[in-house]
Coordinates of C-alpha atoms and ligand atoms in Angstrom, one line a residue:
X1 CA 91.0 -14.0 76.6
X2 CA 91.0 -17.6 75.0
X3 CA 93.6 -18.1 72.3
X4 CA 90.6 -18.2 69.5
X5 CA 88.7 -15.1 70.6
X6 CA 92.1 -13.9 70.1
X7 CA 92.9 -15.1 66.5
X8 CA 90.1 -13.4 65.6
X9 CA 90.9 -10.2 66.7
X10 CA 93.9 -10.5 65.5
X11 CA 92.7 -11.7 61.7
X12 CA 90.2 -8.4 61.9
X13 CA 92.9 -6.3 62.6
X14 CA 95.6 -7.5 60.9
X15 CA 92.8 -7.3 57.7
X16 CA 92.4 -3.7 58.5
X17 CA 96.2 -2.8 59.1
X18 CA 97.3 -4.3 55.6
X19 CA 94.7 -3.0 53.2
X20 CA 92.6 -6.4 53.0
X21 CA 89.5 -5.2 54.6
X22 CA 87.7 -2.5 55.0
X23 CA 84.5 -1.0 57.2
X24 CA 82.3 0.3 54.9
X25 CA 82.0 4.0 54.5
X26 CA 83.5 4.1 58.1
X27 CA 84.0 7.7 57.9
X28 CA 80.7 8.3 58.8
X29 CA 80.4 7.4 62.7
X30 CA 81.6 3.5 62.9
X31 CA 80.6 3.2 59.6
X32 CA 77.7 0.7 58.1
X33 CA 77.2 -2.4 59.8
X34 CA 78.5 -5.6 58.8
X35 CA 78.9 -3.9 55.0
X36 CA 82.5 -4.5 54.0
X37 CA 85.1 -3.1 51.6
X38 CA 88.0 -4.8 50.0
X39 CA 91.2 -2.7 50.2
X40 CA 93.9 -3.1 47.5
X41 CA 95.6 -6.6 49.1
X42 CA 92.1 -7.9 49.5
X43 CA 90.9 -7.3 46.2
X44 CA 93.7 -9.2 44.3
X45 CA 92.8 -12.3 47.0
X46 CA 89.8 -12.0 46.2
X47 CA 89.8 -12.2 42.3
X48 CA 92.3 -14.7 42.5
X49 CA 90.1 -17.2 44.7
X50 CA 87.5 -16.2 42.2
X51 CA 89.4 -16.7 39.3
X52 CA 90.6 -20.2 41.0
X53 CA 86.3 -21.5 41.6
X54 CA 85.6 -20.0 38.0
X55 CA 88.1 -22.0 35.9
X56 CA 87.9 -25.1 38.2
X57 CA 83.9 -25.0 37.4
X58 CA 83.7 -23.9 33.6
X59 CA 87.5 -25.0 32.5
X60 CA 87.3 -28.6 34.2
X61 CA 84.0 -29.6 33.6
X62 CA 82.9 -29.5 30.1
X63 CA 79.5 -29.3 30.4
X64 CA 79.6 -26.6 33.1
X65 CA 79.5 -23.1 31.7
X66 CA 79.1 -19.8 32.9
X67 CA 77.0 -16.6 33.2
X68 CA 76.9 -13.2 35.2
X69 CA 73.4 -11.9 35.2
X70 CA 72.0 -9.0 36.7
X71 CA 71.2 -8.4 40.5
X72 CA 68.0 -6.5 39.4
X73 CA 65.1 -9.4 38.5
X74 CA 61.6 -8.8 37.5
X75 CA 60.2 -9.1 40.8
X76 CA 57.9 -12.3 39.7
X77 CA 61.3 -14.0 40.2
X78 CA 61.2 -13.9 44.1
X79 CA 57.0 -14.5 44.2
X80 CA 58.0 -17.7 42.1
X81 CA 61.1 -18.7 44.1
X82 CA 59.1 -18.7 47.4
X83 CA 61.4 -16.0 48.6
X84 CA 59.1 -13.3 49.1
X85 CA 56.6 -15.7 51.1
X86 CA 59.2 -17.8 52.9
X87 CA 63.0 -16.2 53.2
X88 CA 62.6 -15.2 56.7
X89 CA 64.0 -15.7 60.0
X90 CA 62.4 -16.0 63.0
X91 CA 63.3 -12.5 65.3
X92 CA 63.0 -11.6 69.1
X93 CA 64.0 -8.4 70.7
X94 CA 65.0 -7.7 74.1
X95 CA 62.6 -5.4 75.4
X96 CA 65.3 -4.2 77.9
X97 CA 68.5 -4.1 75.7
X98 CA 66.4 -2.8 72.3
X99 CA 69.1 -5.5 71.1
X100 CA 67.5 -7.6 68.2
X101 CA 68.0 -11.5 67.8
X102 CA 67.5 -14.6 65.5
X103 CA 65.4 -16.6 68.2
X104 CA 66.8 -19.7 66.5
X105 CA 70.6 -18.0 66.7
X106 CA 69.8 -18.1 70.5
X107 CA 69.2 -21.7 70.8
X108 CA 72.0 -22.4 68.3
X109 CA 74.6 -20.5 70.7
X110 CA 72.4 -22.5 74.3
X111 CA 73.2 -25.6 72.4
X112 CA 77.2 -25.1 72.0
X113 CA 76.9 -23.7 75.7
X114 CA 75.4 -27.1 76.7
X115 CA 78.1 -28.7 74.8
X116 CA 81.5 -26.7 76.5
X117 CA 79.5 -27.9 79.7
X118 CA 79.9 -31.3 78.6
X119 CA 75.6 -31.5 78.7
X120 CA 75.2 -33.8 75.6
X121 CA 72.1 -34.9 76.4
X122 CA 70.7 -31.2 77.2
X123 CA 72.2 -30.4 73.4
X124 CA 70.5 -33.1 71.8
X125 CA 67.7 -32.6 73.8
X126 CA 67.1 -28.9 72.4
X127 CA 69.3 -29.0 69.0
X128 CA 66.0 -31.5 68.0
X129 CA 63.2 -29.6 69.5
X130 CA 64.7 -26.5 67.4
X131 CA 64.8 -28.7 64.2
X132 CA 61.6 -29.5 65.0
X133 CA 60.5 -25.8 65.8
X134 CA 62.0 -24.7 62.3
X135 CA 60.8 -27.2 60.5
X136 CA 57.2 -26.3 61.2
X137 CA 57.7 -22.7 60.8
X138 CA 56.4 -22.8 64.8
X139 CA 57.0 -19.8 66.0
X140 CA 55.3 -20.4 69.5
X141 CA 57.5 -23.5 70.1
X142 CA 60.4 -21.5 69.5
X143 CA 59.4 -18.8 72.0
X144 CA 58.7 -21.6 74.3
X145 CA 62.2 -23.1 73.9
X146 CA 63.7 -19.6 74.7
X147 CA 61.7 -19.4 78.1
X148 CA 62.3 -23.4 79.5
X149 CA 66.0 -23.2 78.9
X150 CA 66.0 -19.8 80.4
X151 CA 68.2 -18.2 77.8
X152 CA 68.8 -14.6 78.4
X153 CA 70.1 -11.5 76.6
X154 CA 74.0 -11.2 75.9
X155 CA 73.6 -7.4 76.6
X156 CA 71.5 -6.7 79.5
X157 CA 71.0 -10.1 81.1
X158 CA 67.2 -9.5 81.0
X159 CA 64.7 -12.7 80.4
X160 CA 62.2 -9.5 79.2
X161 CA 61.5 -10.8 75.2
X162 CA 59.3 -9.7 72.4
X163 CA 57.2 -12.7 71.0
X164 CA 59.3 -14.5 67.7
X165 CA 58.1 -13.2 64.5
X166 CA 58.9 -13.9 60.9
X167 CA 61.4 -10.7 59.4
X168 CA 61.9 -11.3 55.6
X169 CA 65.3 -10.8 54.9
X170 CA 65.3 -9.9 51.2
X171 CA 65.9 -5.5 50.4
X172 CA 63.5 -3.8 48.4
X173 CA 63.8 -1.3 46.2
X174 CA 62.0 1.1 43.2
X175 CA 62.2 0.9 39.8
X176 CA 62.0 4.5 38.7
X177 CA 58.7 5.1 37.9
X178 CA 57.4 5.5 34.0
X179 CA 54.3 6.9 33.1
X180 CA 52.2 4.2 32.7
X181 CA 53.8 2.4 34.8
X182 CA 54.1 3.8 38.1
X183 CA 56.6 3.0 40.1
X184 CA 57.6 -0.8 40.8
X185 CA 58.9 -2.5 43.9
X186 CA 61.9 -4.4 43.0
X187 CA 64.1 -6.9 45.4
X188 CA 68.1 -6.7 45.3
X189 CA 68.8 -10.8 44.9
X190 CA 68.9 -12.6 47.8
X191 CA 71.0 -15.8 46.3
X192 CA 72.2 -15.4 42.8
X193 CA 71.2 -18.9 42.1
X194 CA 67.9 -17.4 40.1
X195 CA 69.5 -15.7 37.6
X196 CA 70.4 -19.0 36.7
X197 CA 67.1 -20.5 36.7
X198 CA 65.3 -18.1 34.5
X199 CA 68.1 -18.4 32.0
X200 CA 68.2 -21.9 31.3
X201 CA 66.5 -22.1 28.1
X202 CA 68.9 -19.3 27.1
X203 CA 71.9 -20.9 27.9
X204 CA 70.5 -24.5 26.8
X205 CA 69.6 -23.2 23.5
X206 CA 72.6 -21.3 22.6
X207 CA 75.2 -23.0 23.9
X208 CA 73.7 -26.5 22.8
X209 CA 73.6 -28.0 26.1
X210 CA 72.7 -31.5 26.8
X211 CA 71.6 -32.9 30.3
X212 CA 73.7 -33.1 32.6
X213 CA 74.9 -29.7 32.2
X214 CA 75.7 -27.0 35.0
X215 CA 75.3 -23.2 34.6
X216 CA 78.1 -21.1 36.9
X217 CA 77.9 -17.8 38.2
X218 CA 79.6 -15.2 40.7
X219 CA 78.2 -12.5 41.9
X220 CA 76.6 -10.1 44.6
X221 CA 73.8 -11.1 46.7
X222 CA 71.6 -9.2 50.0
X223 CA 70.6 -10.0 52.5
X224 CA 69.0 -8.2 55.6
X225 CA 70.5 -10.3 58.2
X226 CA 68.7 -10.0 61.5
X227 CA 71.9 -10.6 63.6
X228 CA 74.5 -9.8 61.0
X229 CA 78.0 -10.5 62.6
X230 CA 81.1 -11.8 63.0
X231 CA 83.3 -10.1 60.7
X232 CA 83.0 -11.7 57.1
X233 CA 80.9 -14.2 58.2
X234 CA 77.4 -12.7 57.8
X235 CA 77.4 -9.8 56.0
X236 CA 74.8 -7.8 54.5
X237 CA 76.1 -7.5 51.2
X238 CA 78.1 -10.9 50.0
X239 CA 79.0 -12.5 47.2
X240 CA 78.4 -16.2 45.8
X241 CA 80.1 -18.2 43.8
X242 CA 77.2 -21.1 42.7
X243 CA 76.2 -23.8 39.9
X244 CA 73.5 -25.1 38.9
X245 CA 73.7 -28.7 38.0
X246 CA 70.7 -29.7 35.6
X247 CA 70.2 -33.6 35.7
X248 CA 67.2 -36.3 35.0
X249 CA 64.9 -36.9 37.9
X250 CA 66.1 -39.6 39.6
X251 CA 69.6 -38.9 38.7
X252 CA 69.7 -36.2 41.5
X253 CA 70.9 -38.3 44.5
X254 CA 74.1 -39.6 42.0
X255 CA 75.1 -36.1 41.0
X256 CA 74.3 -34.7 44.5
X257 CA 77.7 -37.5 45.5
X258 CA 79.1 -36.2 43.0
X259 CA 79.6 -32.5 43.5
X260 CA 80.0 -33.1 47.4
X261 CA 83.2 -34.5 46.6
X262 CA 84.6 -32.5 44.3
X263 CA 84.0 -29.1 46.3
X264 CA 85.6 -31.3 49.3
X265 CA 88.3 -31.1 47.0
X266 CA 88.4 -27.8 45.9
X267 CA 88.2 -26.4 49.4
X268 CA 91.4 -28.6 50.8
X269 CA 93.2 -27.9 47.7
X270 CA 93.4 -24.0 49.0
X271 CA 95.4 -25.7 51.7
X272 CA 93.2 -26.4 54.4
X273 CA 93.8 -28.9 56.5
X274 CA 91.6 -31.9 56.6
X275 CA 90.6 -31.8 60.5
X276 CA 89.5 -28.1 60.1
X277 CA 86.5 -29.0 57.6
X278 CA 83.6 -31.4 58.1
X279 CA 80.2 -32.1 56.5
X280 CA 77.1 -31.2 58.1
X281 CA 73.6 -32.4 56.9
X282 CA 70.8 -29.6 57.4
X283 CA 68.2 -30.4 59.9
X284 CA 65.8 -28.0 58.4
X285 CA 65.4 -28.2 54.8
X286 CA 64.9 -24.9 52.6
X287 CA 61.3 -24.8 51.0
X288 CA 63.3 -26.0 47.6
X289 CA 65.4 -28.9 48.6
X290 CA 65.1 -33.1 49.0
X291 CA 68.6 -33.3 50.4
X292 CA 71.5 -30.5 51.6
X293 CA 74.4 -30.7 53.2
X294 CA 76.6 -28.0 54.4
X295 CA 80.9 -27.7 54.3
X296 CA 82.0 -26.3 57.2
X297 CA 85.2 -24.8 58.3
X298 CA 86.4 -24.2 61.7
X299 CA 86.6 -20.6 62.4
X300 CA 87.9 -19.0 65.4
X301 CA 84.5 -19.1 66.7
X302 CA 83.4 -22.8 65.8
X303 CA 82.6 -24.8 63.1
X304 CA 80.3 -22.3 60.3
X305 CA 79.5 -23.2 56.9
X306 CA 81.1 -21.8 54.1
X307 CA 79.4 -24.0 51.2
X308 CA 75.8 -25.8 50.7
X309 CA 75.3 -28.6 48.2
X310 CA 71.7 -28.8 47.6
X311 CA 69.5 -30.9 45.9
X312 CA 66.5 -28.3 44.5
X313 CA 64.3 -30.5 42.7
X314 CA 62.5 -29.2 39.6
X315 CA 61.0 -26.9 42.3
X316 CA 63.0 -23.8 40.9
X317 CA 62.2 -24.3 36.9
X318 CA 58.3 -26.1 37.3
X319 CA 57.7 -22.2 39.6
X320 CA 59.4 -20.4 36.7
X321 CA 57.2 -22.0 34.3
X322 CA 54.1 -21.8 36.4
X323 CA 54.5 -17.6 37.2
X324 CA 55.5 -17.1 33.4
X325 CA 53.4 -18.8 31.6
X326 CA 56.3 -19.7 29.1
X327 CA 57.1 -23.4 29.2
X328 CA 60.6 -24.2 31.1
X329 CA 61.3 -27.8 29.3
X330 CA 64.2 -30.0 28.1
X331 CA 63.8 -32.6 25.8
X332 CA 66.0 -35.6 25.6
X333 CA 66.2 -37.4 22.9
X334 CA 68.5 -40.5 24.9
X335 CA 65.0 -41.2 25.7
X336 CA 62.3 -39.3 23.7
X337 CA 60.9 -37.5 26.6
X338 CA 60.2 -33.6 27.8
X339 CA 60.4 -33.0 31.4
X340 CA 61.3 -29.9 33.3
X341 CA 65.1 -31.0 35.0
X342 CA 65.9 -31.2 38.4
X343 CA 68.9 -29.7 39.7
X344 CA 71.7 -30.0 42.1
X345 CA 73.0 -27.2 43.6
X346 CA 77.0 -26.0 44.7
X347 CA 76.7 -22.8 46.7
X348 CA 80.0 -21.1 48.0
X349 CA 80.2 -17.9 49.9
X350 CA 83.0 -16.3 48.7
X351 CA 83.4 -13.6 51.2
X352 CA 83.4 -16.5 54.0
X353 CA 86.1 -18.8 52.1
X354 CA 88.2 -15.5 52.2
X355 CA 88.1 -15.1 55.3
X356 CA 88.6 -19.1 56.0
X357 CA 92.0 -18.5 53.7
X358 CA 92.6 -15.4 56.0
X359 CA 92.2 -17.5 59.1
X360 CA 93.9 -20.5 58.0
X361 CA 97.0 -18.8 56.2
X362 CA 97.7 -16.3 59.7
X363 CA 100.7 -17.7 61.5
X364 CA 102.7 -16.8 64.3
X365 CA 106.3 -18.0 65.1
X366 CA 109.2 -17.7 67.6
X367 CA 112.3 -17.2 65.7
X368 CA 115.7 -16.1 67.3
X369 CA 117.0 -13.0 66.3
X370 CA 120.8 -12.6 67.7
X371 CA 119.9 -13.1 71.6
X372 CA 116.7 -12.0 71.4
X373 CA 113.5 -14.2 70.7
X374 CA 110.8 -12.7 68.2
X375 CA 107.6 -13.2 67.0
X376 CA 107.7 -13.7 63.3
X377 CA 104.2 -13.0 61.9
X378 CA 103.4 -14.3 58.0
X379 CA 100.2 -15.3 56.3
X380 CA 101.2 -18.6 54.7
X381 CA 98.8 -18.1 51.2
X382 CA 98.3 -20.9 48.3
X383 CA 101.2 -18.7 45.6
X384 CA 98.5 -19.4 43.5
X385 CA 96.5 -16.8 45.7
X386 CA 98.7 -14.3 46.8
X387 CA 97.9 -10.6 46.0
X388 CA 101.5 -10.2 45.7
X389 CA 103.5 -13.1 43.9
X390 CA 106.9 -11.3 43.9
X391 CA 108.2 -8.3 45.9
X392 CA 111.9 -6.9 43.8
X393 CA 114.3 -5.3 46.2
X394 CA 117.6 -3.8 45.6
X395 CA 119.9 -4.2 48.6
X396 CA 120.6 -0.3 48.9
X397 CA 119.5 2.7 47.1
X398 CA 122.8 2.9 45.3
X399 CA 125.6 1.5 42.7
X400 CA 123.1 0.6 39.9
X401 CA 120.9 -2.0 41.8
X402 CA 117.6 0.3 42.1
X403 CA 117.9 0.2 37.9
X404 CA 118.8 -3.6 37.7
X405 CA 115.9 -4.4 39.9
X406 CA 113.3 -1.4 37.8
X407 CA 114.6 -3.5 34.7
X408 CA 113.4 -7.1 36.7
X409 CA 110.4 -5.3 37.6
X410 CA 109.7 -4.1 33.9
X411 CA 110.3 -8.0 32.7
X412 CA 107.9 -9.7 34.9
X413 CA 105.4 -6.9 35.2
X414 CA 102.9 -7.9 32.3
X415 CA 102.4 -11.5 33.4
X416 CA 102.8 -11.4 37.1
X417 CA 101.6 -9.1 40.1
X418 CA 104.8 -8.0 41.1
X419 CA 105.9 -5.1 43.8
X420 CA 108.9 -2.6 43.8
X421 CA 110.0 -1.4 46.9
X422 CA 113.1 0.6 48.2
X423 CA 112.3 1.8 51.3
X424 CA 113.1 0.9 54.9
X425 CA 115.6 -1.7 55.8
X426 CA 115.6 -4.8 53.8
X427 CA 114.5 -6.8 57.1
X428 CA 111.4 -4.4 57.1
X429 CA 110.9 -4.8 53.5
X430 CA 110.5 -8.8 54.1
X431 CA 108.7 -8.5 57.2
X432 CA 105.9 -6.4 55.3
X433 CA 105.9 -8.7 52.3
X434 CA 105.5 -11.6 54.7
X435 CA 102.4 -9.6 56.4
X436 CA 100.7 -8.9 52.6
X437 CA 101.0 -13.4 52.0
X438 CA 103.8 -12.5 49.7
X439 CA 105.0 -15.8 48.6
X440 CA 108.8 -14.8 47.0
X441 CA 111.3 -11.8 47.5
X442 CA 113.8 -11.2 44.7
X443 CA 116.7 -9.0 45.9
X444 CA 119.3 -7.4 43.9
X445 CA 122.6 -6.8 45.7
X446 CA 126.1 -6.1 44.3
X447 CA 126.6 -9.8 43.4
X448 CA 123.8 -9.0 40.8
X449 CA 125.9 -6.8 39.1
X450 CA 128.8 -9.3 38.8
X451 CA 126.8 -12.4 37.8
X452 CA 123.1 -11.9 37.1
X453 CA 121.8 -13.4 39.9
X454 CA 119.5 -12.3 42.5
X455 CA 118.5 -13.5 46.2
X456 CA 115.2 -15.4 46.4
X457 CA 113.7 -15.5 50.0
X458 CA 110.9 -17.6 50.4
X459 CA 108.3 -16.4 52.7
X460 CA 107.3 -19.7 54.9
X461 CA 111.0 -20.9 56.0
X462 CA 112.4 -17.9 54.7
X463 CA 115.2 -20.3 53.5
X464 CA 117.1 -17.7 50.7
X465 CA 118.8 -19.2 47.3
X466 CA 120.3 -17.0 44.2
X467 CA 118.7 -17.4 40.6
X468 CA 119.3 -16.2 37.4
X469 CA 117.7 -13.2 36.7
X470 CA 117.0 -14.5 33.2
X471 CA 115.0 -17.8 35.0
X472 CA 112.7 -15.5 37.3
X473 CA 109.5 -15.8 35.0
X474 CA 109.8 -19.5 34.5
X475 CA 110.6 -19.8 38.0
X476 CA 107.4 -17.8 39.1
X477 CA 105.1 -19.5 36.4
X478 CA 105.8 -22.6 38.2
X479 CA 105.3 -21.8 41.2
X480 CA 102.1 -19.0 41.0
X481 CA 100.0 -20.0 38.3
X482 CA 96.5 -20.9 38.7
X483 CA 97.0 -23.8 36.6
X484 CA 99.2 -25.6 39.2
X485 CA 96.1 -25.6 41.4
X486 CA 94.0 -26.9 38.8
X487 CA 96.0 -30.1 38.2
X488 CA 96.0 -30.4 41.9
X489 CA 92.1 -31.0 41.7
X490 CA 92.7 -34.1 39.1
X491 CA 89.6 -33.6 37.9
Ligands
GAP1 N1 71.3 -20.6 46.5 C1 71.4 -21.2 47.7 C2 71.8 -20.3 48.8 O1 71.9 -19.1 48.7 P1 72.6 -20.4 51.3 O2 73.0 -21.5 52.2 O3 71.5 -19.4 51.8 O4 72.1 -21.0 50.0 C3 75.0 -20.1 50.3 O5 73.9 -19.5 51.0 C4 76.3 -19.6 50.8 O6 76.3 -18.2 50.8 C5 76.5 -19.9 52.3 O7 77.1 -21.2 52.5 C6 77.5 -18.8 52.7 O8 78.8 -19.2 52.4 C7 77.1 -17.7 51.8 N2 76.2 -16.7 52.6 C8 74.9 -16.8 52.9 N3 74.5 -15.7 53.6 C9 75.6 -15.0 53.8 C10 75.9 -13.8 54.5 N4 74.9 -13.1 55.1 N5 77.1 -13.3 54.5 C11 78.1 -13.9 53.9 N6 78.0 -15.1 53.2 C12 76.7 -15.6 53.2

């Protein structure tokens, strides 16, 4: 097993074993595919990289503010979008294996096979004839493609395929019916970006935006992936964390610059390293966009995008306006003119950025224990990110220190996420806090009762100093708060 196939095991296991992700409803046979749950470590991750894009977008930028519209839409929404005549992928099934694929997932994975072979020109050959293929929604070209480069299926080997055909990936669902209604098919959003969209006059209007302005949002999204896999990666229930930037036509490329580099930023500032991210421009562009580039991060399993910036036009607004008859205009009086705005486009997967900070923060080390050599295992989070900021210890279970480190606990408790535990060795205690990301230890041992100060172990060197008890929230403000990763975005 290569070291990365391993990682990744490890990551999914490791997410499972500590309460940061869980199979959905797994109870029920293996549970639903690639539909995920986060456990009680998770969630905090979670809300704290939330917390970390939302105040970064809405507290930073002034003219950036934020929403959190509904999943349900009327269902013009997704006619007008173009997603109910155009969201699809291209699907092939192996006639042998009854396994279903994304035809142009198969060329994808030929490609990097082409590549570990050191067959450039074989990759290039076929990475254009695919952008080509998609491009021109040619579904014959891509069957074509599968059959010359003689790709067959992971499962049973067989060349036997299905023609390609388009699968919309969008869910549907009924409004219940009314009684002069009847019942109505609606769609659970596949991109929450349209909420935005159709609440741009709202927010314009009420919050007296001018142009440039950005509306921010985080929330669920669905998608009926064809090949759904690969852990977090491509789920069928996500979240997004997105903005829509409204500018002047014209002014699109500029801005488009402009929020490519500063969600650079905001993805190395969670502490990734610079060699593990690069930009990739999108071959084929979606029906909306003039220009899109992806951030991608390598995972385990290659390089995989976690963000698009996109440049949409005034496709989005001048289709609201057309299917609602209800004019979608801004006027600016810099220069006495009504237009319909175009807009530029920051669209983060959250659930794949946690599990970038899962892969990036997962670290193995040989430390020497007495005579023997161990593996010490720790997931090296931003503080700012940790579920856990602080675990509180007392030594032993005796002589006053389980109430002096209750009272500590008690002190800290209604500004940070802090954790009491006095079970199990105190070794075991720190190798479980070091498993959950947890940046600090505090422990109270008899020296606490003499001069009021307690042991802090720091998780990544585990390097141990004694502070005042009476300095531990100061200490911890400086260290965990968001805002310390804010300033680091110099924004
Ligand atoms: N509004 C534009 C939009 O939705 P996208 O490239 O389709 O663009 C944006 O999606 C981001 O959403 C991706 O970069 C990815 O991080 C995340 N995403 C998309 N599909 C996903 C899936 N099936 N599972 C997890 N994350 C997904």
């Amino acid at each position: 097993m290569s070291n990365t196939e391993d990682l990744f095991k490890k990551i999914v296991s490791h997410s499972k074993e500590f309460g940061f992700i869980f199979q959905s409803s797994e109870i029920y046979d293996e549970g639903l595919a690639s539909v995920y749950d986060y456990g009680q470590l998770g969630a905090e991750l979670k809300k704290n990289l939330q917390n970390y894009w939302w105040r970064a977008m809405t507290q930073l930028h002034e003219n950036v503010t934020g929403i959190d519209a509904a999943i349900l839409m009327h269902p013009k929404t997704w006619k007008a979008s173009g997603h109910v005549d155009s969201f699809n992928d291209p699907l092939i099934d192996n006639k042998d294996s009854k396994k279903r694929y994304r035809a142009d997932v198969l060329l994808e994975d030929q490609i990097a096979r082409y590549q570990k072979k050191g067959k450039d020109r074989n990759a290039e050959e076929l990475r254009v004839a695919l952008a080509d293929c998609l491009n021109n929604n040619d579904l014959n070209g891509l069957q074509q493609l599968i059959i010359d480069h003689e790709i067959a299926c992971p499962f049973s080997g067989t060349r036997n395929w299905t023609d390609v055909r388009q699968f919309n990936l969008m869910f549907s669902t009924q409004m219940s019916a009314t009684a002069d209604s009847g019942a109505g098919e609606l769609y659970l959003r596949p991109e929450t970006a349209q909420g935005i969209f159709v609440n741009f006059l709202n927010v314009q209007k009420t919050g007296g935006m001018r142009i440039p302005f950005g509306i921010a949002q985080i929330g669920k999204a669905f998608r009926n992936e064809i090949v759904a896999r690969q852990f977090l990666f491509r789920m069928r229930e996500f979240e997004q964390m997105e903005m829509q930037f409204f500018v002047r036509k014209g002014e699109e490329m500029k801005w488009f610059e402009y929020w490519k580099n500063q969600r650079m930023n905001w993805i190395k500032s969670l502490g990734i390293p610079e060699e593990k991210l690069r930009w990739k421009k999108h071959d084929k562009l979606a029906h909306y966009a003039n220009a899109a580039e992806d951030i991608e991060y390598e995972f385990p399993f290659g390089f995989k995008e976690i963000e698009g910036i996109h440049s949409r036009t005034d496709f989005d607004l001048s289709r609201h306006q057309e299917f609602s008859g209800k004019k979608i205009q801004y006027f600016d009086n810099e220069i006495n003119q009504n237009y319909v705005p175009y807009v530029v486009e920051t669209s983060a997967g959250s659930d794949r950025i946690f599990f970038m900070l899962l892969c990036n923060s997962y670290k193995e080390e040989k430390v020497v224990d007495g005579e023997k050599e161990k593996i010490r295992k720790y997931l090296r989070l931003h503080p700012a990110l940790a579920p856990v900021k602080a675990a509180i210890f007392p030594l032993v279970n005796k002589d006053g220190l389980p109430e002096t480190g209750r009272k500590i606990m008690d002190e800290l408790k209604y500004e940070f996420r802090v954790f009491y535990d006095e079970r199990d060795s105190i070794g075991k205690r720190y190798a479980k806090q070091d498993l959950a990301g947890t940046p600090f230890c505090f422990t109270v041992d008899h020296q606490t009762l003499q001069d009021e100060t307690v042991t802090v172990r720091h998780r990544d060197d585990t390097r141990q100093e004694r502070l005042k008890i009476g300095t531990l929230a100061d200490f911890l403000r400086e260290k965990v708060e968001i805002k310390g990763l804010l300033k680091s975005l110099n924004v």
